[in-house]
XYZ file of C-alpha atoms in Angstrom:
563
model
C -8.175 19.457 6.410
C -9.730 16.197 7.133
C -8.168 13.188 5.862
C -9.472 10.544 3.586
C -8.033 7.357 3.111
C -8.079 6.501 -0.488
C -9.338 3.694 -0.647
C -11.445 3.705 -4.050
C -7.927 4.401 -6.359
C -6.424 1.483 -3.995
C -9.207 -0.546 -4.470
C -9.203 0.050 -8.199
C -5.290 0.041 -9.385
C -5.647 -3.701 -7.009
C -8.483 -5.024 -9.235
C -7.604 -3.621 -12.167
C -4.197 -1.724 -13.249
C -2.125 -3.761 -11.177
C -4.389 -6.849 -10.149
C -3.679 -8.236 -6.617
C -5.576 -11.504 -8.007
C -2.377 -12.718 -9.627
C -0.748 -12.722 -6.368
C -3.732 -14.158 -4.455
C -3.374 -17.411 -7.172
C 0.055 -18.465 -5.987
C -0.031 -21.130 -3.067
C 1.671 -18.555 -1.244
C -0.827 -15.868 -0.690
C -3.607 -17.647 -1.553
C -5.869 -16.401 1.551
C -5.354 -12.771 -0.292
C -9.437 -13.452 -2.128
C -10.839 -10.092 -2.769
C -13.143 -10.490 0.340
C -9.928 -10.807 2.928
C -8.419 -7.812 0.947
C -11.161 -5.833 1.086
C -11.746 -5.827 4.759
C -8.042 -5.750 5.683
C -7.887 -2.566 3.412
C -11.563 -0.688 4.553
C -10.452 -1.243 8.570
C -6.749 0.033 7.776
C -8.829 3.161 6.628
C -10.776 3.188 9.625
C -7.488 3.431 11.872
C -6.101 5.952 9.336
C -9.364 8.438 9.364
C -10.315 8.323 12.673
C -7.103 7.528 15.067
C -3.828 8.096 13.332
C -4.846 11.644 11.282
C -5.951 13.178 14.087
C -2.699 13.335 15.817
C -0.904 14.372 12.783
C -1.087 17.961 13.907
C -0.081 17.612 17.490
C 2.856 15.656 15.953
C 3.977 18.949 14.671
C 3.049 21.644 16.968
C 4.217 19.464 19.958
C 7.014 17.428 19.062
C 8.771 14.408 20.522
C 11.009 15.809 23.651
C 14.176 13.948 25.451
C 13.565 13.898 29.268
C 15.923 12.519 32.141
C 17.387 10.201 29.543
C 13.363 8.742 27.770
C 12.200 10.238 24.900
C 8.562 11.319 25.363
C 6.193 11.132 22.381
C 3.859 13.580 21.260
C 0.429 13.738 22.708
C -1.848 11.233 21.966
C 1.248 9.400 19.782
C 0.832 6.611 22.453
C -2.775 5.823 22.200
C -2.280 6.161 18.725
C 0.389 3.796 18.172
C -1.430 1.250 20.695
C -4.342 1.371 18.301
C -1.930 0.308 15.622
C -0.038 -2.788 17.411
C -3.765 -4.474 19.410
C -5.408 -4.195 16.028
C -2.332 -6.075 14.496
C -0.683 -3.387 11.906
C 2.505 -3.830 12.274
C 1.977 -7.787 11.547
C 0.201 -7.552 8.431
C 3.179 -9.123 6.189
C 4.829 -11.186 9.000
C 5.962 -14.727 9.426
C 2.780 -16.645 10.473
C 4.419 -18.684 12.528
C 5.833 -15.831 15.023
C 2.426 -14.728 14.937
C 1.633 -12.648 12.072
C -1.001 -12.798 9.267
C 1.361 -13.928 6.359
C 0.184 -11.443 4.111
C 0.902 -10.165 0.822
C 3.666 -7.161 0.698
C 0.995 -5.365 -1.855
C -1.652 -5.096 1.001
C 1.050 -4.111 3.828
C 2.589 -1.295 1.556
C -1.410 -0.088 0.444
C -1.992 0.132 3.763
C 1.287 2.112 4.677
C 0.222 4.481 2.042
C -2.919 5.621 4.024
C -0.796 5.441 7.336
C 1.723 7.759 5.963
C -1.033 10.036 4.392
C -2.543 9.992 7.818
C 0.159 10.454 9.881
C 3.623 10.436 8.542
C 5.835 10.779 11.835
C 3.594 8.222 13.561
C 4.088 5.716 10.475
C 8.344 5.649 10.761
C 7.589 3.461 14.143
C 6.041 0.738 12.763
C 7.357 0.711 9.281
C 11.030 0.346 10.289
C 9.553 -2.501 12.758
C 8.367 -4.202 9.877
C 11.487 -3.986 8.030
C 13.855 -5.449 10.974
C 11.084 -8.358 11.305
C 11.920 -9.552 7.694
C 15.759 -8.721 8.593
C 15.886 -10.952 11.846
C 13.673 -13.664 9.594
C 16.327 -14.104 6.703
C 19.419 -13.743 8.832
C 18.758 -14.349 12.800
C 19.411 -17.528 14.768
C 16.612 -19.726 15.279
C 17.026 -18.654 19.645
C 16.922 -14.569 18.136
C 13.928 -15.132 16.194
C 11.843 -16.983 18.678
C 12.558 -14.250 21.419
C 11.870 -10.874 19.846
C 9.984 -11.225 16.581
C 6.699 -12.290 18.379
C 7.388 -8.785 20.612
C 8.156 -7.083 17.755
C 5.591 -8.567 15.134
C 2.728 -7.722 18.409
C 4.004 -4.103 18.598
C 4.839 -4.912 22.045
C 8.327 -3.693 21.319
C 9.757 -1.204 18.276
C 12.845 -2.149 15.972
C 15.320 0.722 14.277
C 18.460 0.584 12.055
C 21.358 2.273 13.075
C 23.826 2.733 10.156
C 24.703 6.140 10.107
C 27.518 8.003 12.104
C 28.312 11.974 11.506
C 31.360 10.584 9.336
C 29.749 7.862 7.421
C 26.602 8.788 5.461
C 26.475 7.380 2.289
C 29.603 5.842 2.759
C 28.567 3.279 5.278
C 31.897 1.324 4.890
C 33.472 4.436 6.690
C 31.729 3.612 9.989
C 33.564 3.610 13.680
C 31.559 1.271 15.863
C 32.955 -1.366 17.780
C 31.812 -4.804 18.575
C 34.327 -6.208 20.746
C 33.204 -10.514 21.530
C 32.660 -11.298 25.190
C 33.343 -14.843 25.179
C 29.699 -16.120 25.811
C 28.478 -15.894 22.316
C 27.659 -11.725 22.599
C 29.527 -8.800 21.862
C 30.245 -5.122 23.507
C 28.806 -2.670 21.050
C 30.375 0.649 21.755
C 30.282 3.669 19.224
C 27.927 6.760 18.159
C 25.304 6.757 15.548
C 23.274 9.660 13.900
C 19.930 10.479 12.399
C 17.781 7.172 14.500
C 14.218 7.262 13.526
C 12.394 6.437 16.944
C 15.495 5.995 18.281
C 13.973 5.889 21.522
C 10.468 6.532 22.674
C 7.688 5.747 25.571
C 5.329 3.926 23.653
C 6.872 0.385 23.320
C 8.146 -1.805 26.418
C 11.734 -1.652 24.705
C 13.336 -1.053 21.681
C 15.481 -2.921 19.641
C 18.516 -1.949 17.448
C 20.228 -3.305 14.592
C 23.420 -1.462 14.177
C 25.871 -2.383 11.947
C 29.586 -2.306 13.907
C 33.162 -3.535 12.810
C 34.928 -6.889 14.415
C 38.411 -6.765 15.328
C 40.725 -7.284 12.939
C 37.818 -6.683 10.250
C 38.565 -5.412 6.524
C 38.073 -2.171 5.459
C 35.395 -1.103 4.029
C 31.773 -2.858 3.797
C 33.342 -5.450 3.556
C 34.176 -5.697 6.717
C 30.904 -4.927 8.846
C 28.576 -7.104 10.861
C 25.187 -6.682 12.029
C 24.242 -6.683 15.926
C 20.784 -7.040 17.294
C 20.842 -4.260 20.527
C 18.105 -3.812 22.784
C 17.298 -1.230 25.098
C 16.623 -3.537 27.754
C 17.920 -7.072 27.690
C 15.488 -9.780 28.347
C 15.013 -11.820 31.239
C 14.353 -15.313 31.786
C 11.075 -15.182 31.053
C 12.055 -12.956 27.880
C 10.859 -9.615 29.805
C 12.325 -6.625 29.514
C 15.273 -6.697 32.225
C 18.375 -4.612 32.922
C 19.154 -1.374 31.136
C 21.674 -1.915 28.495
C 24.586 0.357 27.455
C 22.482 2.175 25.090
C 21.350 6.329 25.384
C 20.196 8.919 23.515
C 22.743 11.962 23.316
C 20.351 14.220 22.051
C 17.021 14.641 19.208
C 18.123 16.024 15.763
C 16.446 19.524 15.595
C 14.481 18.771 12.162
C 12.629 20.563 9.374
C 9.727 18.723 9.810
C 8.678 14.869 10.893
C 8.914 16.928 14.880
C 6.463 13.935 16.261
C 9.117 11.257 14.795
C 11.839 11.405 17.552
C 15.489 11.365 15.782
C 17.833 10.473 17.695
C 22.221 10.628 18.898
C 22.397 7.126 19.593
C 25.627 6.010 22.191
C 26.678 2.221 22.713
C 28.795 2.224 25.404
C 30.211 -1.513 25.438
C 26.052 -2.566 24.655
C 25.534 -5.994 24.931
C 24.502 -7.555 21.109
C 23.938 -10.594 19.304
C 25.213 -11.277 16.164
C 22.775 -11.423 12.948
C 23.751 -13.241 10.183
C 27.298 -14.436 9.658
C 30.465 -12.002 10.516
C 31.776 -9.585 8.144
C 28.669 -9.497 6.262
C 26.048 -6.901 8.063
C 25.386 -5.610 4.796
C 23.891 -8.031 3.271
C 21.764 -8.700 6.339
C 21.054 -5.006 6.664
C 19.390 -4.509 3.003
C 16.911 -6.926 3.630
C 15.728 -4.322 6.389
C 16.917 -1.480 3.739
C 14.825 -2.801 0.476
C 12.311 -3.175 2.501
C 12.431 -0.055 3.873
C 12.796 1.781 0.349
C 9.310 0.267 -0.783
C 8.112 1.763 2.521
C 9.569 5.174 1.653
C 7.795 5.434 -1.886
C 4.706 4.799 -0.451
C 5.220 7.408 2.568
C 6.023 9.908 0.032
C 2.683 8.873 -2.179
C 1.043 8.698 0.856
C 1.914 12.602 2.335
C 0.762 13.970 -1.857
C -2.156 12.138 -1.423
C -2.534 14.085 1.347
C -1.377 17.285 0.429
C -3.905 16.839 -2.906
C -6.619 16.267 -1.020
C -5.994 18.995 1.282
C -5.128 21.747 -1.561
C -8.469 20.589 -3.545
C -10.724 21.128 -0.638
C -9.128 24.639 -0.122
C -10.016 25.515 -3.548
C -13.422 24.447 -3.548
C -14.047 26.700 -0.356
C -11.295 29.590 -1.540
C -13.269 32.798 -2.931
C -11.470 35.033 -5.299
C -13.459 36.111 -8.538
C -15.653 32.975 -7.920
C -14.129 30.031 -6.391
C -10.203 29.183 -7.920
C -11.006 26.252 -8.102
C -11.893 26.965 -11.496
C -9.165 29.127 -12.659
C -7.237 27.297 -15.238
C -4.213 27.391 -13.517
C -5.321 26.072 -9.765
C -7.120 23.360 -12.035
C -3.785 22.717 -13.837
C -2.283 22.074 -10.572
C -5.115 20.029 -9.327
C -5.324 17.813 -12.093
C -1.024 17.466 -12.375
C -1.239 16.235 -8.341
C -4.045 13.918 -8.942
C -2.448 12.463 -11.792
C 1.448 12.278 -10.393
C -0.230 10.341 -7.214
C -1.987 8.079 -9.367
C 0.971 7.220 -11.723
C 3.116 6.701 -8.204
C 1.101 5.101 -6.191
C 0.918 2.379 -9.295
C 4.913 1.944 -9.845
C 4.635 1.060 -6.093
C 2.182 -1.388 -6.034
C 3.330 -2.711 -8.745
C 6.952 -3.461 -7.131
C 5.277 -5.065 -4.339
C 3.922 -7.267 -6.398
C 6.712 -8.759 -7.903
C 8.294 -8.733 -4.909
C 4.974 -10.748 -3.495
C 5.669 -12.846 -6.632
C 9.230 -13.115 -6.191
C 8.353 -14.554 -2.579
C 5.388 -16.854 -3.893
C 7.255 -18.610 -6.907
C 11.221 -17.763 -6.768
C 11.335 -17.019 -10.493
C 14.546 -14.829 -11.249
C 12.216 -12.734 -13.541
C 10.351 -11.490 -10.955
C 13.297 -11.048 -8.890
C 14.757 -8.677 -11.505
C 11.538 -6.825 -11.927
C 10.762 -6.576 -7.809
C 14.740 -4.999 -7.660
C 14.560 -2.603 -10.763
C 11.372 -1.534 -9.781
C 12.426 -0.494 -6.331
C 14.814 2.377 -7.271
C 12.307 3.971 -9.761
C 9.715 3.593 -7.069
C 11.496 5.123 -4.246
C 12.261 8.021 -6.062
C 9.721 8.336 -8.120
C 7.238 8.240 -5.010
C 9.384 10.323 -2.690
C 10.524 13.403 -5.843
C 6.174 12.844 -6.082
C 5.653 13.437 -2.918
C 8.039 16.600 -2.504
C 6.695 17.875 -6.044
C 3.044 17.442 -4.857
C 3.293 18.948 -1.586
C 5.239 21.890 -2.661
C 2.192 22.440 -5.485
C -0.176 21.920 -2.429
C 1.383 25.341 -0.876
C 1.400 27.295 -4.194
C -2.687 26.367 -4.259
C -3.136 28.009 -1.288
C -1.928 30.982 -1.827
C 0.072 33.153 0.530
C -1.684 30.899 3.039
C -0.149 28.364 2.308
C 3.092 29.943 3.789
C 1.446 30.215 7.016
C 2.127 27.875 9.549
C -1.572 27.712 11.164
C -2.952 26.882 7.940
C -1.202 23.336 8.401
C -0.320 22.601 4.355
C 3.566 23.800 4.882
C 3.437 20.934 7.448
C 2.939 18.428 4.251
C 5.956 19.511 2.442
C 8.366 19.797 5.540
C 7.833 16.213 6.496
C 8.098 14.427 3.279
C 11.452 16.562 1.901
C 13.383 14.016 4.177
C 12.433 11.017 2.116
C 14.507 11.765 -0.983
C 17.471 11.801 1.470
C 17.205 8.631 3.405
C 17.492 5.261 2.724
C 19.512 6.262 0.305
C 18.970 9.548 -1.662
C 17.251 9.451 -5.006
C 20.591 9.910 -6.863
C 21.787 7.051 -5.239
C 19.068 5.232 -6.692
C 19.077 6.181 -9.436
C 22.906 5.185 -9.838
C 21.967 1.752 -8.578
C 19.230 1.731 -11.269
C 21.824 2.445 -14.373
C 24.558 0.758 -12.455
C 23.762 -3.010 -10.647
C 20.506 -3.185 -11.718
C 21.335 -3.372 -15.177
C 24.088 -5.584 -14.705
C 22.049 -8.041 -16.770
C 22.837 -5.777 -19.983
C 19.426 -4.145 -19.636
C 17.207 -7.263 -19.839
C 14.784 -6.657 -16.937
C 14.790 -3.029 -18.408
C 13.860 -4.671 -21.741
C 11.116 -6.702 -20.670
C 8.807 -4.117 -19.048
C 9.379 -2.520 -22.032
C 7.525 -5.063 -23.895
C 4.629 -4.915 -21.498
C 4.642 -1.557 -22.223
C 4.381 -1.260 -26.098
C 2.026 -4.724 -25.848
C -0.500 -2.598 -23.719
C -0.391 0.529 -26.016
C -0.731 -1.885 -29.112
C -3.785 -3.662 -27.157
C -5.120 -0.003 -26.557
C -4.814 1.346 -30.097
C -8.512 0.391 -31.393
C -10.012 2.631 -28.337
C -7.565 5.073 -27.559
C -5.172 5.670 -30.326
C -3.799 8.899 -29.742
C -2.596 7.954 -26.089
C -1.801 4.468 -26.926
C 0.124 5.968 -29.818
C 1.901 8.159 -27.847
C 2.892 5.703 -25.045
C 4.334 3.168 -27.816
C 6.494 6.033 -29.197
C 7.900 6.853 -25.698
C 8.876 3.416 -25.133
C 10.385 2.791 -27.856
C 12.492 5.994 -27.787
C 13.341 5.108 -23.779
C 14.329 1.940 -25.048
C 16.855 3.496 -27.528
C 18.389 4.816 -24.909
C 18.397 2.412 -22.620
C 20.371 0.471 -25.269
C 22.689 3.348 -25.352
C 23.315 3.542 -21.929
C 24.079 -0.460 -21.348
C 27.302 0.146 -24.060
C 28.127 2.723 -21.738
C 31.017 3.305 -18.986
C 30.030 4.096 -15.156
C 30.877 7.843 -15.185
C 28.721 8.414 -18.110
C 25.806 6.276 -16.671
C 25.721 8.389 -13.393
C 25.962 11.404 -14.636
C 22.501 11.252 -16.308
C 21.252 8.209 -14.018
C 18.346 10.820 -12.281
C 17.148 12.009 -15.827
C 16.891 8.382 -17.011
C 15.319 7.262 -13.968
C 12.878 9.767 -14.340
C 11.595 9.097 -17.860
C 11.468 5.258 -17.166
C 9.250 6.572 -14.548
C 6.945 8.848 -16.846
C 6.965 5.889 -19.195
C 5.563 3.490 -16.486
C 3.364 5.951 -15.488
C 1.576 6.557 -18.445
C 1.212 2.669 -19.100
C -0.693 2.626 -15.817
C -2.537 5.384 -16.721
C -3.249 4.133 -20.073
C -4.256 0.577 -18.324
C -7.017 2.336 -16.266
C -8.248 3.845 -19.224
C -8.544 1.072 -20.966
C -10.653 -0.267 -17.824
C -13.326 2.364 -17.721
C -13.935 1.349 -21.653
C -11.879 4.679 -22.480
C -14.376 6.900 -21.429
C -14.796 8.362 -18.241
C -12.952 10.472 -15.138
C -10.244 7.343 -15.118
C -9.869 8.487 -19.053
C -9.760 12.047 -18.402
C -6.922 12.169 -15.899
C -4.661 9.740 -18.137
C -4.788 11.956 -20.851
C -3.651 14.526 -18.489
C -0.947 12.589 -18.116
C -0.195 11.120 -20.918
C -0.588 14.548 -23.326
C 0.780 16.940 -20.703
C 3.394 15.269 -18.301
C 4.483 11.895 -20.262
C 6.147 14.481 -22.995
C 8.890 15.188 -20.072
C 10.476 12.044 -20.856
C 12.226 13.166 -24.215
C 13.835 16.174 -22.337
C 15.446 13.807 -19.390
C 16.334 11.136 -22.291
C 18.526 14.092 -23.592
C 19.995 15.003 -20.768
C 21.042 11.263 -20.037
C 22.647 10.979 -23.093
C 24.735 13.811 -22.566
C 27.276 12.021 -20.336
C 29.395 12.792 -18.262
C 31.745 15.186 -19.885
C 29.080 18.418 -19.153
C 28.823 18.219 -15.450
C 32.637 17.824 -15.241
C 33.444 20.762 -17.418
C 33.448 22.853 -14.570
C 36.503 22.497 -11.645
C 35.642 22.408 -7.878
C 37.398 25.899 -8.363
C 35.409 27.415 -11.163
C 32.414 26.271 -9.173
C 33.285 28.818 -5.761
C 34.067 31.350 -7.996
């Protein structure tokens, strides 16, 4: 099952579906000309093909073990990740001036797509790097930020979050963690935390740990939690890893799948820690590293379907039962419903970076709103694609696909984690109904009217499809209407089911666009109708369901449900 980096639908959704030329015109980005994109993006495949997915099955069969206290990576996850830091991955979108390239987030999170499609477990290291970089840029002291982002942006040294503990999931503001001052500016960090991606490991000089603790005397709540900066090993002098700090790993969460991405039992026993960002408000600090993070997570779980697509279509090209299935209608059906899911995903995600790239670039709030509404629909949308595309990936292969050696099931484990963390699609979905349309629906509204102008634009050359498109955003924006008038019980209730038709609606308008592209005739055209006839109808079926409320799923008691 070799892997393929795909870079001609990259290439393609950047110069034409979602253009990376209106980033590249702001002052900001403005090295991002099609030439610097283009060899950023063909030796990121490269590093994908021929270093990173061939350690994705050792990953697997060999995982990540905790010796004497050091977590020991898989074989050949060192050389591997080395490859990553000297050829400057993990800097791709960092601060120039710490020593990274300044990039746009649209290239980073294309290129994260083929690392996660490559090799997912390897990917979590230098993804949640990237995310405490832009953490410790918006929030650190000026001293913090000249000490460990050049280690961290040269992949010298790793960076984690730490916000869970085995009471406080979800419900962050439940945490028990300590941070008691010391009277010289740090703090004693003592407490447990749970589920640490890379939590420790052998392939970085030292690690570094944001972990979100409560002060004395601190409120309740989140409102009442501050956000530490924790190394493994403090620096010296000449800012060198020194002394061991009061941080150990407990133990590595036994896992369905991601086995080559150590996850660790974190203990601070009275770690030393600097403050980042002000006290009493680590959340605020922390979602920088979160939203971040979420971006990343759509485009691991694009990148793992893209993977598990290419890996069930090669199968049925070689498979032999009364000729080769790959042309039975149904294994085509499949086929065709994973290329086309991938497509739709992988252009909601772009597309997010991009206003978040122009959100950086210009400070407009309209491209603020779209870069934060687009992020919930884009983390679950990419991860529910990846689970959906994987899990199709198995069914292609038969009752081979159920066997281990075959390597396929290995697709599906590792991704089903991604609708859980970061927070799980439902939460996102409730953020989506809930604070992101706080503005009354108005961000909602206005990709809306992208929407219907593209399918009006498209009508001369591809009237059915543009037809239908118009008529599903108009009906999603019916709804959408409804749901602004409506209270926050009702709104969650059918949050998921309205999350996912905005996200077959956006779909198909990508789809649509590419269409349009190719002149409305060609493979481009072919695979939107797909869509567009075949999966886009969804949409009216979640619409219904959101509308039904709330009253439905509470109709039921917690004791008519254990009956």
């Amino acid at each position: 099952m070799p892997y393929r980096a795909p870079l001609a639908d990259i290439r393609f959704i950047l110069d034409e579906v979602v253009p990376l030329a209106t980033v590249a015109a702001t002052e900001r980005f403005a090295e991002a000309v099609p030439d610097l994109a283009e060899a950023v993006l063909t030796e990121a495949a490269k590093l994908c093909d021929t270093v990173m997915a061939p350690v994705q099955r050792a990953g697997d069969l060999t995982p990540a073990k905790l010796e004497n206290g050091v977590v020991r990576a898989s074989p050949g996850f060192g050389e591997a990740f080395k490859a990553i830091a000297e050829g400057g991955w993990v800097a791709v979108s960092a601060p120039v001036e710490h020593g990274g390239m300044g990039l746009p987030q649209t290239l980073n999170m294309a290129i994260n797509d083929m690392m996660s499609g490559a090799c997912l477990a390897l990917q979590l290291n230098p993804l949640l790097t990237q995310g405490q970089i832009e953490a410790l840029d918006h929030h650190a002291t000026d001293d913090l930020k000249a000490l460990y982002m050049p280690k961290l942006i040269s992949g010298d040294w790793a960076g984690t979050m730490n916000l869970t503990e085995s009471q406080a999931g979800s419900d962050v503001g439940a945490l028990r963690t300590k941070a008691e001052p010391n009277g010289d500016g740090t703090y004693a960090i003592s407490g447990q935390k749970i589920f640490i991606s890379w939590g420790d490991s052998d392939v970085t000089g030292n690690i570094c740990h944001l972990v979100l603790a409560r002060l004395p005397g601190a409120a309740a709540g989140t409102k009442g939690i501050s956000l530490f900066l924790v190394p493994k090993f403090i620096p010296d002098a000449d800012g060198n890893p020194g002394v061991r700090n009061g941080v150990n790993v407990v133990s590595l969460e036994h896992k369905l799948g991601l086995h080559g991405s150590p996850t660790c039992v974190m203990e601070y026993d009275k770690a030393k820690g600097w403050l980042v960002g002000e006290e009493h408000k680590g959340m605020a600090a922390m979602f920088t590293m979160m939203n971040n993070a979420r971006l990343g997570v759509a485009m691991q779980g694009i990148g793992v379907a893209e993977a598990a697509c290419q890996a069930a279509v090669d199968y049925a090209a070689e498979r032999k039962q009364m000729g080769a299935i790959i042309d039975h209608a149904d294994v085509r059906r499949m086929l065709v419903t994973m290329k086309a899911e991938v497509f739709a995903a992988r252009c909601i995600a772009l597309a997010c970076a991009t206003a978040t790239d122009m959100t950086t670039a210009t400070g407009e709030d309209d491209w603020r709103a779209r870069a934060a509404f687009l992020t919930p629909i884009a983390k679950a949308y990419g991860t529910d694609t990846g689970i959906a595309v994987s899990e199709m990936a198995m069914q292609v292969y038969g009752g081979m696909g159920y066997v281990e050696e075959t390597g396929v099931a290995q697709f599906y484990r590792d991704v089903r984690v991604t609708a859980i963390y970061e927070g799980t699609n439902g939460i996102q979905a409730m953020d989506l109904v809930g604070r992101k349309m706080a503005d009354g629906g108005e961000a909602a509204y206005r990709i809306l009217e992208e929407i219907e102008a593209g399918a009006e634009a498209a009508r001369g050359t591809l009237p059915q499809l543009a037809g239908d498109v118009w008529s599903a955003a108009e009906t999603l924006r019916e709804t959408t209407e409804w749901l602004v008038g409506q209270g926050a019980q009702d709104r969650f209730a059918g949050a998921v089911a309205y999350l996912r038709a905005f996200a077959r609606v956006l779909g198909a308008h990508y789809h649509l666009r590419a269409a349009m592209a190719e002149g409305g005739d060609g493979p481009r055209t072919a695979l939107a109708r797909v869509y567009i006839r075949r999966l886009l109808p969804l949409y009216a079926a979640h619409l219904a369901e959101a509308r039904e409320g709330a009253e439905g799923v509470f109709a039921l008691t917690p004791e008519a449900l254990v009956s």
